[in-house]
CSV table of C-alpha atoms and ligand atoms in Angstrom, one decimal:
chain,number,residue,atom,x,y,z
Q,1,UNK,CA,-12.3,-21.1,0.9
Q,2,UNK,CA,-9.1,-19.9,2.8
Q,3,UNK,CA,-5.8,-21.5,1.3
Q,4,UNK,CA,-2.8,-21.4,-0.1
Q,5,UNK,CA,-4.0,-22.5,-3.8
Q,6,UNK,CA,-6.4,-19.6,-3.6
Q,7,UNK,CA,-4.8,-16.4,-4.4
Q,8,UNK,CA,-4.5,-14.0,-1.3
Q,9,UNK,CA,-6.2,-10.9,-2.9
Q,10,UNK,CA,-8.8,-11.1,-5.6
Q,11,UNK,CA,-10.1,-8.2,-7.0
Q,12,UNK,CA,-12.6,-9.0,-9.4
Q,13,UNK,CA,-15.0,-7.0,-12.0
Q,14,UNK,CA,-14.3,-3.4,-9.4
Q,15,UNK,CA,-16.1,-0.7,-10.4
Q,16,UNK,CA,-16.4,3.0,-8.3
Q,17,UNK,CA,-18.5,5.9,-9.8
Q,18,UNK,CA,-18.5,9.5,-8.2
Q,19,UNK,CA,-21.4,11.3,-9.6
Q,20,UNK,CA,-21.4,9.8,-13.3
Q,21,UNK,CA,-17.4,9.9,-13.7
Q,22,UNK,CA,-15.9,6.1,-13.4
Q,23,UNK,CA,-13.6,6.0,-11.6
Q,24,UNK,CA,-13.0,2.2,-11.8
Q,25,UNK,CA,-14.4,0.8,-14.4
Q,26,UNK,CA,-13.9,-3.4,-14.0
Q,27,UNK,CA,-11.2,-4.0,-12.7
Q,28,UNK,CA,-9.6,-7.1,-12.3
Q,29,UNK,CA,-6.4,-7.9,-10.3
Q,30,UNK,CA,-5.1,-10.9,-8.3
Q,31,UNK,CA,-2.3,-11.6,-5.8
Q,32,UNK,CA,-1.1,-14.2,-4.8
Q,33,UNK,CA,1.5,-15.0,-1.2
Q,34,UNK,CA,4.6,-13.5,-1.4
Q,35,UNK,CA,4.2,-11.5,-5.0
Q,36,UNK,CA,4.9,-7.6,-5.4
Q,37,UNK,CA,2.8,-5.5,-7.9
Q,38,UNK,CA,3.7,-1.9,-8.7
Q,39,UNK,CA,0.9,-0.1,-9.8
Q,40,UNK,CA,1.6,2.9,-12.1
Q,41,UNK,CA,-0.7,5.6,-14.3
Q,42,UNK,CA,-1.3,9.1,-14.7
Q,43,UNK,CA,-2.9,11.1,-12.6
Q,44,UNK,CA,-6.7,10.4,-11.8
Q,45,UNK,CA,-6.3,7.2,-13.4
Q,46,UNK,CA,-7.7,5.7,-10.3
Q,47,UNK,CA,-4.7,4.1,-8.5
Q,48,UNK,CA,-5.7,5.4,-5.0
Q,49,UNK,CA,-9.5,4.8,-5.7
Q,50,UNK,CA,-8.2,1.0,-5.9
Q,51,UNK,CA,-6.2,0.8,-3.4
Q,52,UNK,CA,-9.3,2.6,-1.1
Q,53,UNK,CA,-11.4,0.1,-2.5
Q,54,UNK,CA,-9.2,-2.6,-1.4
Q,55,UNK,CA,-8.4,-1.6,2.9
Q,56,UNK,CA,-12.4,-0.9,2.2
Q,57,UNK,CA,-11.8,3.2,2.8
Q,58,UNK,CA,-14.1,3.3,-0.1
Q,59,UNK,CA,-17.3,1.0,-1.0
Q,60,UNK,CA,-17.6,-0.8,-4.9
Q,61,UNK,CA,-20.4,-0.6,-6.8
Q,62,UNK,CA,-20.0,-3.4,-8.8
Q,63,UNK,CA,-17.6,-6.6,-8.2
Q,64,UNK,CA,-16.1,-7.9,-5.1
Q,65,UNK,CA,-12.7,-8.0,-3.2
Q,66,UNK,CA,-11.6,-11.3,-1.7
Q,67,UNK,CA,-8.9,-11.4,0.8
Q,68,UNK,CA,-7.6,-14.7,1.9
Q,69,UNK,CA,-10.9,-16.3,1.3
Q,70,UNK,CA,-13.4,-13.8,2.7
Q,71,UNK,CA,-15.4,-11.3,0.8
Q,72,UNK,CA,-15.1,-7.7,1.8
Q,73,UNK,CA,-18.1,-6.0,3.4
Q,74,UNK,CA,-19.3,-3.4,5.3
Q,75,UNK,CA,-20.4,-5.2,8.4
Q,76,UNK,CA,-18.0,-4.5,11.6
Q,77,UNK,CA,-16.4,-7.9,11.9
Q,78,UNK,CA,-15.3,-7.7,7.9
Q,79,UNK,CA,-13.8,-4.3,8.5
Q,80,UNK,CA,-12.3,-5.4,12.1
Q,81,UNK,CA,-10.8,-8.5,10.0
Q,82,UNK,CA,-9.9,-6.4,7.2
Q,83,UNK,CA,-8.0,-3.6,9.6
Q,84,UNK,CA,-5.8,-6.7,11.2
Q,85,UNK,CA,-5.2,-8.1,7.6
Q,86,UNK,CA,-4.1,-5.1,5.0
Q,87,UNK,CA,-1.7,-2.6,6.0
Q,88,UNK,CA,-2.0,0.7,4.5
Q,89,UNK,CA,1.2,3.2,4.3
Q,90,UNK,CA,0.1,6.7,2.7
Q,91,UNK,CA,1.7,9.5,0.9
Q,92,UNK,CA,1.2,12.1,3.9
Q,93,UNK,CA,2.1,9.2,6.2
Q,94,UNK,CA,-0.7,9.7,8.5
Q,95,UNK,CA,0.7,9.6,12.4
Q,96,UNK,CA,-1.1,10.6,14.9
Q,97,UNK,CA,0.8,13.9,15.7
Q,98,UNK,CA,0.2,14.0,19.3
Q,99,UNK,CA,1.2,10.5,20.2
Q,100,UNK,CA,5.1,9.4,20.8
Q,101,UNK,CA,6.3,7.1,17.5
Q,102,UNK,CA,6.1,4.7,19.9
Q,103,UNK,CA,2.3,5.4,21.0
Q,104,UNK,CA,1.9,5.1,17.2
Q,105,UNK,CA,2.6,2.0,16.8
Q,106,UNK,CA,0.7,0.1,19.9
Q,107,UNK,CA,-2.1,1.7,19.5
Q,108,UNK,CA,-3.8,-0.4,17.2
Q,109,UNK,CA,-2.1,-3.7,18.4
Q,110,UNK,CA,-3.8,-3.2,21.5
Q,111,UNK,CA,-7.4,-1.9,20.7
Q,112,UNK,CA,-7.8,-3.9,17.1
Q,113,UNK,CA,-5.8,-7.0,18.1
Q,114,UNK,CA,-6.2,-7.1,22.2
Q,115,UNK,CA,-2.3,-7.1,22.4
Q,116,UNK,CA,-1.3,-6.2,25.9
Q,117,UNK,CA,0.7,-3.6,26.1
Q,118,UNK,CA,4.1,-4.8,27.4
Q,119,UNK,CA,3.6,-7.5,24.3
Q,120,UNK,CA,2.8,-4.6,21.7
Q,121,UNK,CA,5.4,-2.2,22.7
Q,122,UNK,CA,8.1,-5.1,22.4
Q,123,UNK,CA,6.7,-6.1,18.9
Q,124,UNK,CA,6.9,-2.1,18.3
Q,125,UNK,CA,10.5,-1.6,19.1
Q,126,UNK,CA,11.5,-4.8,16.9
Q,127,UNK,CA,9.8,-3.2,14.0
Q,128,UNK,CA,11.1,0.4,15.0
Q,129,UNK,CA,14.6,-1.6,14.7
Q,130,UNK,CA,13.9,-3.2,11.2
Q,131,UNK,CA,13.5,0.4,9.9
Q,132,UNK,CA,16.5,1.7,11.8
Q,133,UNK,CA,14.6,4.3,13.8
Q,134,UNK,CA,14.4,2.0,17.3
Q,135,UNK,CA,16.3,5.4,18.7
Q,136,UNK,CA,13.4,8.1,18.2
Q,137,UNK,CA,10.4,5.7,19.7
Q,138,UNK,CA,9.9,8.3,22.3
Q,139,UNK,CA,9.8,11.3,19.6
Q,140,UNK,CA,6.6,13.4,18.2
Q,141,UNK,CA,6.3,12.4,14.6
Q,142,UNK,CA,7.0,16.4,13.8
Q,143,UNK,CA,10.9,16.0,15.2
Q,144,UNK,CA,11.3,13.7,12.7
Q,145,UNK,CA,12.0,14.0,9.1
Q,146,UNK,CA,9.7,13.2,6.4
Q,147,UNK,CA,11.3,9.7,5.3
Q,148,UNK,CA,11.7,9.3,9.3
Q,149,UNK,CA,8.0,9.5,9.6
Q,150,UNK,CA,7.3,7.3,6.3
Q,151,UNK,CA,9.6,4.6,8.2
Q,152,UNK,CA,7.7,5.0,11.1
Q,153,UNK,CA,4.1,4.6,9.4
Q,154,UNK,CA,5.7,1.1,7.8
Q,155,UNK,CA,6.6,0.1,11.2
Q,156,UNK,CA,3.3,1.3,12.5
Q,157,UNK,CA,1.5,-0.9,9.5
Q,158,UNK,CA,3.8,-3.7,9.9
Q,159,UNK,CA,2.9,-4.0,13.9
Q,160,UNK,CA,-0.7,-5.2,12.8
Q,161,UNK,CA,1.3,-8.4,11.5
Q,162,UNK,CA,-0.9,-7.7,7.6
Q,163,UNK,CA,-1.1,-10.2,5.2
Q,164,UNK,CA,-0.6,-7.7,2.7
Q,165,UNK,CA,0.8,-4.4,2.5
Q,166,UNK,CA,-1.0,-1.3,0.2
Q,167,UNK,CA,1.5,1.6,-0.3
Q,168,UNK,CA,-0.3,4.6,-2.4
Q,169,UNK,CA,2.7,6.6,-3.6
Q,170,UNK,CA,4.7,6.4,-0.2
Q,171,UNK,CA,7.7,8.8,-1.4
Q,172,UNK,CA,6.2,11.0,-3.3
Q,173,UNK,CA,5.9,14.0,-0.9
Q,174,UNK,CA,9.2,13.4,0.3
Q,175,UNK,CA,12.2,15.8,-0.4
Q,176,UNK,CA,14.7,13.9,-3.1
Q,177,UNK,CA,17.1,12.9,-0.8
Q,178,UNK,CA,14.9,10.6,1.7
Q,179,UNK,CA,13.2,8.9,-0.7
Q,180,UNK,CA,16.0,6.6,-1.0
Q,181,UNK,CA,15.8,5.6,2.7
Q,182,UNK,CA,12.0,4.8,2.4
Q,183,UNK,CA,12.9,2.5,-1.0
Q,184,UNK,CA,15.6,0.8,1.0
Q,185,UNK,CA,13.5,-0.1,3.5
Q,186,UNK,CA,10.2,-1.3,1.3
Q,187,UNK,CA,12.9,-3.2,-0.7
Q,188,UNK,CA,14.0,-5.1,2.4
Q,189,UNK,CA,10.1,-5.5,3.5
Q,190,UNK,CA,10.0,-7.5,0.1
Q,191,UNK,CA,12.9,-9.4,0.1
Q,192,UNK,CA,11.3,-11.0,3.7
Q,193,UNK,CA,8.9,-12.0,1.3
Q,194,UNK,CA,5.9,-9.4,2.2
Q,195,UNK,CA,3.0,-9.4,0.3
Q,196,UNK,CA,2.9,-5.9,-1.5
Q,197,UNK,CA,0.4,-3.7,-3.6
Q,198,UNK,CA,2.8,-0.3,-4.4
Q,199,UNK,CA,1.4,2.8,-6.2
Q,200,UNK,CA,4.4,4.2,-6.7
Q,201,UNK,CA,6.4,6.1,-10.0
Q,202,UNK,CA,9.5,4.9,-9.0
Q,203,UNK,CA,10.6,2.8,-11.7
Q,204,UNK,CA,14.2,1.8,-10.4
Q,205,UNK,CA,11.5,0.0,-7.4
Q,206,UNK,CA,9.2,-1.6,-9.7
Q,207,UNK,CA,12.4,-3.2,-12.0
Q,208,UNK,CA,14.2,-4.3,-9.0
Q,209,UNK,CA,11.4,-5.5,-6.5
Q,210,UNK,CA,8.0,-6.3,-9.0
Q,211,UNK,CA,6.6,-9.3,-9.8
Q,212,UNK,CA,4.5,-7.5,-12.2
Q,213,UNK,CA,3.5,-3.8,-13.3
Q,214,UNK,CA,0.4,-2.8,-14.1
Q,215,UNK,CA,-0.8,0.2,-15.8
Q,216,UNK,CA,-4.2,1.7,-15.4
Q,217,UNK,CA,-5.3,4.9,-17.3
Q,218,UNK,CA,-9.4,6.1,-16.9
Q,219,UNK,CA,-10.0,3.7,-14.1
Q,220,UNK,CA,-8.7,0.3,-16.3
Q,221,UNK,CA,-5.9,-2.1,-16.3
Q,222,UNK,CA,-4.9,-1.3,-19.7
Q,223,UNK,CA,-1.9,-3.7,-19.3
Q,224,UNK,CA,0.1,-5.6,-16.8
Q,225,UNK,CA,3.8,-7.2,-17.4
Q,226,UNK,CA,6.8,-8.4,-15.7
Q,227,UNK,CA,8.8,-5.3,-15.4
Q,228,UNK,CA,11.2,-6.8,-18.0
Q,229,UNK,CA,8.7,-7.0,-20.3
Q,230,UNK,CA,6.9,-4.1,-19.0
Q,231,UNK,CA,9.8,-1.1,-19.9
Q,232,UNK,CA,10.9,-3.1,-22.8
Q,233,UNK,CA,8.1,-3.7,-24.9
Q,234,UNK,CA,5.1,-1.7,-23.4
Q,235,UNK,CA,2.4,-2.7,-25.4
Q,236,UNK,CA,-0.3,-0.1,-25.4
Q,237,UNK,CA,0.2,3.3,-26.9
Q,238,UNK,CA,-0.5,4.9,-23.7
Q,239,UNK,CA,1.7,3.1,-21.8
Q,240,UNK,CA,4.4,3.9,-24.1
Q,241,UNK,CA,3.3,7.9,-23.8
Q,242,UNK,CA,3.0,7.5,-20.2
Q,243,UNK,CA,6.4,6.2,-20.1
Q,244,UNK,CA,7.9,8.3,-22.2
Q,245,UNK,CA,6.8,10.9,-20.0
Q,246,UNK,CA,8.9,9.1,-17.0
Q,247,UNK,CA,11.8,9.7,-18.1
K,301,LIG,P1,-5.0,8.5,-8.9
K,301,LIG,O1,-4.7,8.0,-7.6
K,301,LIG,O2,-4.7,7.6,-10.0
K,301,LIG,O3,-4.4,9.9,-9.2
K,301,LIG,P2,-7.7,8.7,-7.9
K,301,LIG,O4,-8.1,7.3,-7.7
K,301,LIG,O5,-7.3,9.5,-6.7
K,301,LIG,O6,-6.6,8.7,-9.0
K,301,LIG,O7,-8.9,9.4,-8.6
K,301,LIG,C1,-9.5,8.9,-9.8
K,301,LIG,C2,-10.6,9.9,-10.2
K,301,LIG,O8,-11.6,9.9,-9.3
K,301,LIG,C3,-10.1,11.3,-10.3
K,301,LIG,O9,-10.6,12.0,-11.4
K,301,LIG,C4,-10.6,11.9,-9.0
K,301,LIG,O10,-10.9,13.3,-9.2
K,301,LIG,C5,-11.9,11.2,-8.8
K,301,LIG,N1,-12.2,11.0,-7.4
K,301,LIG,C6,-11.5,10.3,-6.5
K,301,LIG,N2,-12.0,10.4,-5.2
K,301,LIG,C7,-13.2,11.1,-5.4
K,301,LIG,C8,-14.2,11.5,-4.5
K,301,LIG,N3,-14.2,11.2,-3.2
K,301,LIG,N4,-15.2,12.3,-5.0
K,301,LIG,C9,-15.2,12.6,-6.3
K,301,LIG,N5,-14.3,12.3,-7.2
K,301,LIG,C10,-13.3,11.5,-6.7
K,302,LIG,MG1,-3.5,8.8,-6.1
C-alpha cells in the first residue's frame, strides 16, 4: 500500500531486548513526507537502538517498521530496498578512510544502485557542492576536519537519493566550533524539504527545524510535542528533569 496518504515511516508496537534489559519497549512513531522529528533522551534511553532498528542495523522482537508501504525484513531484497531508501549519518561519521571523499560517495551509487560511474561521480560532486566541500573530493577523510567529514558522510548519504534521512547525534563528537557548520547544513537539507529522523541534543535545531520532539526515557516515547509546546510546557516530570538538565 505505497502512497502519499500512507505515512512514509511507521514504526509500530517496536520492541528490542538484549539479554532481559528492554531496550525498546513498544514503541510507536510515524512520519509522514516532508516532516522533521528530533528525537531527544538521556543516555541509554534507547535513541540509537531505534534508529538501528529502523535502517534494519538491528532486528525487532516485537512490532514492525513500514517504510513507504513495505515491511522491513531480513530477506536481501528488503535490506537492498531499505539501503537505497534510508540514509543513515552517524556520530563517528563512518568514511571509509582509505577511499578519496569522492570514492566515498560513488561507491554505493554504483554497487547498490547500478549507477555508472561517470553518472555517480557527477551526482557526487553536486552533493559535495550543496555541502560546500566540492573542493576536497579528491582528499582522504583524515585531511579533513571533523565537521568536514560529517558534511561529507551527509553528502555520501544523500547520493543514495533516501527517502528519509536517520541522523543519530551527528555533532556530538565534534569540537564546539564545527558543530555549527554541520547544523547549517542539516537545516538547509530540511528546508529542501528532506524527510528527517535526528537524535540529536541540540535544542536551538529541534526549535528551529522540528515538526515535532519526542522524548524517550527506558526505551519509551514518554511524550512527543511540537517544539513550541515541547520546551514550554513539557508535560512529564522527566522531561522537565531532562530538560532542566539541558540547560
Ligand atoms: P541511547 O542511544 O539512547 O544512548 P542505546 O539505544 O544506545 O541508547 O542503548 C539503550 C540501552 O540498550 C543501553 O542500556 C545500552 O547499554 C543497551 N544496548 C544497546 N545496544 C546493545 C547491545 N548490542 N548489546 C547489549 N546492550 C545494548
Ligand atoms: Mg545513542
Amino acid at each position: 500500500m505505497s502512497g502519499s496518504a500512507a505515512p512514509l515511516l511507521s514504526v509500530r508496537n517496536a520492541s528490542k531486548q538484549f539479554g532481559t534489559f528492554k531496550a525498546l519497549d513498544g514503541v510507536n512513531l510515524s512520519v509522514e513526507r516532508g516532516q522533521r522529528i528530533v528525537v531527544c533522551g538521556p543516555s541509554g534511553s534507547g535513541k540509537s537502538t531505534l534508529i538501528r532498528c529502523i535502517n534494519g542495523l538491528e532486528t525487532l522482537q516485537g512490532g514492525t517498521v513500514v517504510i513507504d508501504g513495505v515491511a522491513l525484513s531480513q530477506d536481501r531484497a528488503s535490506l537492498i530496498r531499505l539501503r537505497r531508501d534510508v540514509g543513515m549519518v552517524f556520530q563517528h561519521f563512518n568514511l571509509f578512510p582509505h577511499l578519496s571523499v569522492l570514492e566515498n560517495c560513488v561507491l554505493a551509487p554504483m554497487k547498490v544502485r547500478g549507477e555508472n560511474r561517470p553518472e555517480a561521480e557527477a551526482r557526487a560532486m553536486e552533493f559535495l557542492a550543496k555541502v560546500h566541500i566540492a573542493e576536497q573530493a579528491h582528499k582522504l577523510p583524515a585531511q579533513l576536519s571533523g565537521g568536514q567529514q560529517q558534511r561529507v558522510a551527509i553528502a555520501r548519504a544523500l547520493c543514495m537519493r533516501p527517502k528519509i534521512m536517520l541522523f543519530d547525534e551527528p555533532t556530538s563528537s565534534l569540537d564546539p566550533e564545527m558543530v555549527g557548520e554541520v547544523l547549517d547544513t542539516m537545516v538547509a537539507l530540511a528546508l529542501d524539504g528532506m524527510t528527517m529522523i535526528v537524535v540529536t541534543h541540540e535544542m536551538g535545531f529541534a526549535r528551529q527545524v522540528a515538526d515535532q520532539v519526542v522524548f524517550m526515557d527506558r526505551g519509551e516515547i514518554i511524550e512527543e510535542a511540537a517544539p513550541a509546546d515541547f520546551f514550554a510546557n513539557p508535560t512529564h516530570e522527566r522531561t522537565r528533569n531532562f530538560l532542566g538538565r539541558l540547560l
